[in-house]
PDB file of C-alpha atoms in Angstrom:
ATOM      1  CA  MET Z   1      92.845 106.214 104.773  1.00 93.00           C
ATOM      2  CA  LYS Z   2      95.197 103.426 104.523  1.00 96.00           C
ATOM      3  CA  LYS Z   3      98.685 104.324 103.756  1.00 98.00           C
ATOM      4  CA  ILE Z   4     100.628 102.135 101.068  1.00 98.00           C
ATOM      5  CA  LEU Z   5     104.560 102.524 100.084  1.00 99.00           C
ATOM      6  CA  ILE Z   6     105.256 100.765  96.955  1.00 98.00           C
ATOM      7  CA  VAL Z   7     109.016  99.656  96.009  1.00 98.00           C
ATOM      8  CA  GLU Z   8     109.329  98.796  92.426  1.00 96.00           C
ATOM      9  CA  ASP Z   9     112.555 100.229  90.144  1.00 96.00           C
ATOM     10  CA  ASP Z  10     110.027  99.674  87.123  1.00 95.00           C
ATOM     11  CA  PRO Z  11     108.581 102.856  86.355  1.00 96.00           C
ATOM     12  CA  PHE Z  12     105.876 101.443  84.403  1.00 96.00           C
ATOM     13  CA  LEU Z  13     104.962  99.357  87.071  1.00 94.00           C
ATOM     14  CA  ILE Z  14     104.982 102.114  89.692  1.00 96.00           C
ATOM     15  CA  ASP Z  15     102.516 103.867  87.427  1.00 97.00           C
ATOM     16  CA  ILE Z  16     100.282 101.241  87.434  1.00 96.00           C
ATOM     17  CA  TYR Z  17     100.172 100.421  90.594  1.00 97.00           C
ATOM     18  CA  VAL Z  18      99.883 103.786  91.954  1.00 97.00           C
ATOM     19  CA  THR Z  19      96.840 104.738  89.581  1.00 98.00           C
ATOM     20  CA  LYS Z  20      95.071 101.372  90.727  1.00 97.00           C
ATOM     21  CA  PHE Z  21      95.419 101.391  94.211  1.00 97.00           C
ATOM     22  CA  GLU Z  22      94.999 105.874  94.443  1.00 98.00           C
ATOM     23  CA  LYS Z  23      91.475 104.860  92.500  1.00 97.00           C
ATOM     24  CA  ARG Z  24      90.488 102.125  95.115  1.00 96.00           C
ATOM     25  CA  GLY Z  25      91.174 105.385  97.705  1.00 97.00           C
ATOM     26  CA  TYR Z  26      94.359 105.000  99.280  1.00 98.00           C
ATOM     27  CA  ASN Z  27      97.103 107.179  99.790  1.00 98.00           C
ATOM     28  CA  VAL Z  28     100.265 105.682  97.241  1.00 98.00           C
ATOM     29  CA  THR Z  29     103.553 106.645  98.071  1.00 98.00           C
ATOM     30  CA  SER Z  30     106.504 105.019  95.748  1.00 98.00           C
ATOM     31  CA  ALA Z  31     110.515 104.273  95.548  1.00 98.00           C
ATOM     32  CA  LYS Z  32     112.662 103.852  93.395  1.00 98.00           C
ATOM     33  CA  ASP Z  33     115.493 101.952  95.056  1.00 98.00           C
ATOM     34  CA  GLY Z  34     116.214 100.368  98.040  1.00 98.00           C
ATOM     35  CA  GLU Z  35     117.710 103.278  99.729  1.00 98.00           C
ATOM     36  CA  GLU Z  36     114.718 105.851  98.878  1.00 98.00           C
ATOM     37  CA  ALA Z  37     112.566 102.538 100.378  1.00 98.00           C
ATOM     38  CA  LEU Z  38     114.437 102.492 103.600  1.00 98.00           C
ATOM     39  CA  GLU Z  39     114.225 106.303 104.045  1.00 98.00           C
ATOM     40  CA  CYS Z  40     110.271 106.549 103.326  1.00 98.00           C
ATOM     41  CA  ALA Z  41     109.539 103.091 105.804  1.00 98.00           C
ATOM     42  CA  LEU Z  42     111.675 105.066 108.231  1.00 97.00           C
ATOM     43  CA  ARG Z  43     110.245 108.325 108.397  1.00 96.00           C
ATOM     44  CA  GLU Z  44     106.213 107.099 108.547  1.00 96.00           C
ATOM     45  CA  PRO Z  45     103.957 104.538 109.207  1.00 96.00           C
ATOM     46  CA  PHE Z  46     102.325 102.817 105.934  1.00 98.00           C
ATOM     47  CA  ASP Z  47      99.488 100.178 106.516  1.00 98.00           C
ATOM     48  CA  ILE Z  48     100.975  98.136 103.995  1.00 98.00           C
ATOM     49  CA  ILE Z  49     104.510  97.889 102.429  1.00 98.00           C
ATOM     50  CA  MET Z  50     104.439  96.367  98.747  1.00 97.00           C
ATOM     51  CA  LEU Z  51     109.108  95.509  98.136  1.00 96.00           C
ATOM     52  CA  ASP Z  52     110.195  94.388  95.331  1.00 94.00           C
ATOM     53  CA  ILE Z  53     113.846  92.598  95.630  1.00 91.00           C
ATOM     54  CA  ILE Z  54     116.092  93.218  93.188  1.00 92.00           C
ATOM     55  CA  LEU Z  55     116.499  97.017  93.426  1.00 96.00           C
ATOM     56  CA  PRO Z  56     119.311  99.292  92.595  1.00 97.00           C
ATOM     57  CA  LYS Z  57     121.422 100.837  95.817  1.00 96.00           C
ATOM     58  CA  MET Z  58     120.208  98.201  97.914  1.00 96.00           C
ATOM     59  CA  ASP Z  59     118.141  95.092  97.323  1.00 93.00           C
ATOM     60  CA  GLY Z  60     114.728  94.303  99.400  1.00 93.00           C
ATOM     61  CA  TRP Z  61     116.159  91.998 101.383  1.00 91.00           C
ATOM     62  CA  ASP Z  62     118.830  94.366 102.554  1.00 95.00           C
ATOM     63  CA  VAL Z  63     115.405  96.644 102.909  1.00 97.00           C
ATOM     64  CA  LEU Z  64     113.567  94.664 104.754  1.00 95.00           C
ATOM     65  CA  ARG Z  65     116.033  93.936 107.791  1.00 94.00           C
ATOM     66  CA  GLU Z  66     116.408  97.319 108.134  1.00 96.00           C
ATOM     67  CA  ILE Z  67     113.118  98.025 108.574  1.00 97.00           C
ATOM     68  CA  ARG Z  68     112.835  94.876 111.202  1.00 95.00           C
ATOM     69  CA  ASN Z  69     115.398  96.485 113.164  1.00 95.00           C
ATOM     70  CA  SER Z  70     114.267  99.665 113.800  1.00 96.00           C
ATOM     71  CA  LYS Z  71     112.256 100.304 116.732  1.00 93.00           C
ATOM     72  CA  GLU Z  72     109.283 102.239 115.407  1.00 93.00           C
ATOM     73  CA  ARG Z  73     109.338 100.067 112.024  1.00 94.00           C
ATOM     74  CA  LYS Z  74     109.564  96.477 113.294  1.00 94.00           C
ATOM     75  CA  ASP Z  75     106.116  95.374 112.995  1.00 94.00           C
ATOM     76  CA  ALA Z  76     105.410  97.073 109.532  1.00 95.00           C
ATOM     77  CA  ARG Z  77     103.335  94.623 107.143  1.00 96.00           C
ATOM     78  CA  VAL Z  78     105.421  93.781 103.882  1.00 96.00           C
ATOM     79  CA  VAL Z  79     104.696  91.812 100.800  1.00 95.00           C
ATOM     80  CA  VAL Z  80     107.334  91.136  98.744  1.00 93.00           C
ATOM     81  CA  LEU Z  81     107.050  90.977  94.936  1.00 90.00           C
ATOM     82  CA  SER Z  82     109.842  89.214  92.937  1.00 85.00           C
ATOM     83  CA  ASN Z  83     110.263  87.378  89.726  1.00 82.00           C
ATOM     84  CA  SER Z  84     111.950  84.355  91.325  1.00 73.00           C
ATOM     85  CA  GLU Z  85     110.109  81.290  93.153  1.00 70.00           C
ATOM     86  CA  ASP Z  86     113.347  80.806  94.873  1.00 64.00           C
ATOM     87  CA  ASP Z  87     113.934  83.725  97.001  1.00 60.00           C
ATOM     88  CA  SER Z  88     114.351  81.373 100.504  1.00 60.00           C
ATOM     89  CA  LYS Z  89     111.275  79.843 102.426  1.00 67.00           C
ATOM     90  CA  ARG Z  90     113.813  80.770 105.388  1.00 62.00           C
ATOM     91  CA  ILE Z  91     114.186  84.120 104.609  1.00 69.00           C
ATOM     92  CA  GLN Z  92     110.384  85.331 104.769  1.00 69.00           C
ATOM     93  CA  GLN Z  93     110.020  83.743 107.651  1.00 72.00           C
ATOM     94  CA  GLN Z  94     112.925  85.644 109.545  1.00 73.00           C
ATOM     95  CA  LEU Z  95     111.521  88.798 108.211  1.00 82.00           C
ATOM     96  CA  ARG Z  96     108.442  87.765 108.646  1.00 86.00           C
ATOM     97  CA  VAL Z  97     106.710  88.400 104.852  1.00 89.00           C
ATOM     98  CA  GLU Z  98     103.325  88.307 105.349  1.00 89.00           C
ATOM     99  CA  LYS Z  99     102.954  87.336 101.299  1.00 90.00           C
ATOM    100  CA  HIS Z 100     105.097  86.639  98.699  1.00 88.00           C
ATOM    101  CA  LEU Z 101     103.994  87.377  94.875  1.00 90.00           C
ATOM    102  CA  ILE Z 102     105.943  86.004  91.447  1.00 88.00           C
ATOM    103  CA  LYS Z 103     104.920  89.001  89.238  1.00 89.00           C
ATOM    104  CA  ALA Z 104     105.112  86.719  86.139  1.00 88.00           C
ATOM    105  CA  HIS Z 105     102.234  85.036  88.134  1.00 91.00           C
ATOM    106  CA  TYR Z 106     100.086  87.905  88.857  1.00 93.00           C
ATOM    107  CA  THR Z 107      98.450  90.465  86.612  1.00 93.00           C
ATOM    108  CA  PRO Z 108      98.823  94.607  88.271  1.00 92.00           C
ATOM    109  CA  GLU Z 109      95.373  93.700  88.688  1.00 94.00           C
ATOM    110  CA  GLU Z 110      95.417  90.827  90.278  1.00 96.00           C
ATOM    111  CA  THR Z 111      98.377  92.001  92.838  1.00 94.00           C
ATOM    112  CA  VAL Z 112      96.259  94.790  94.113  1.00 94.00           C
ATOM    113  CA  LYS Z 113      93.450  92.518  94.890  1.00 96.00           C
ATOM    114  CA  GLU Z 114      96.006  90.424  96.709  1.00 94.00           C
ATOM    115  CA  VAL Z 115      97.047  93.088  98.930  1.00 95.00           C
ATOM    116  CA  GLU Z 116      93.834  94.529  99.153  1.00 94.00           C
ATOM    117  CA  GLU Z 117      92.909  91.381 101.028  1.00 94.00           C
ATOM    118  CA  LEU Z 118      95.788  92.014 103.500  1.00 94.00           C
ATOM    119  CA  LEU Z 119      94.332  95.295 104.174  1.00 91.00           C
TER     120      LEU Z 119
END
């Protein structure tokens, strides 16, 4: 069973994503802030991490930098979810982002389909 970590501070979106992925047979873990996300990501491997950028306690870019700097999880596959198209392409390339999805451009169902294409 494929494992997904969903990092999102909006409880409504977490519920939607978790429900949609679980109905498709995925094992889903969620984190509501950057510190919790980093703890989860370093504790166990995930097939993909869906990472929001604007998060409490630690932003998504800092979480991703820490993941990339870890020996065990440096090659984790990450999809960035954000509300901004202005997120630097250079940062995305440096941190090896698989895909960058702008939340406003995708329904939750479309987001799930985009992520499934990578699994």
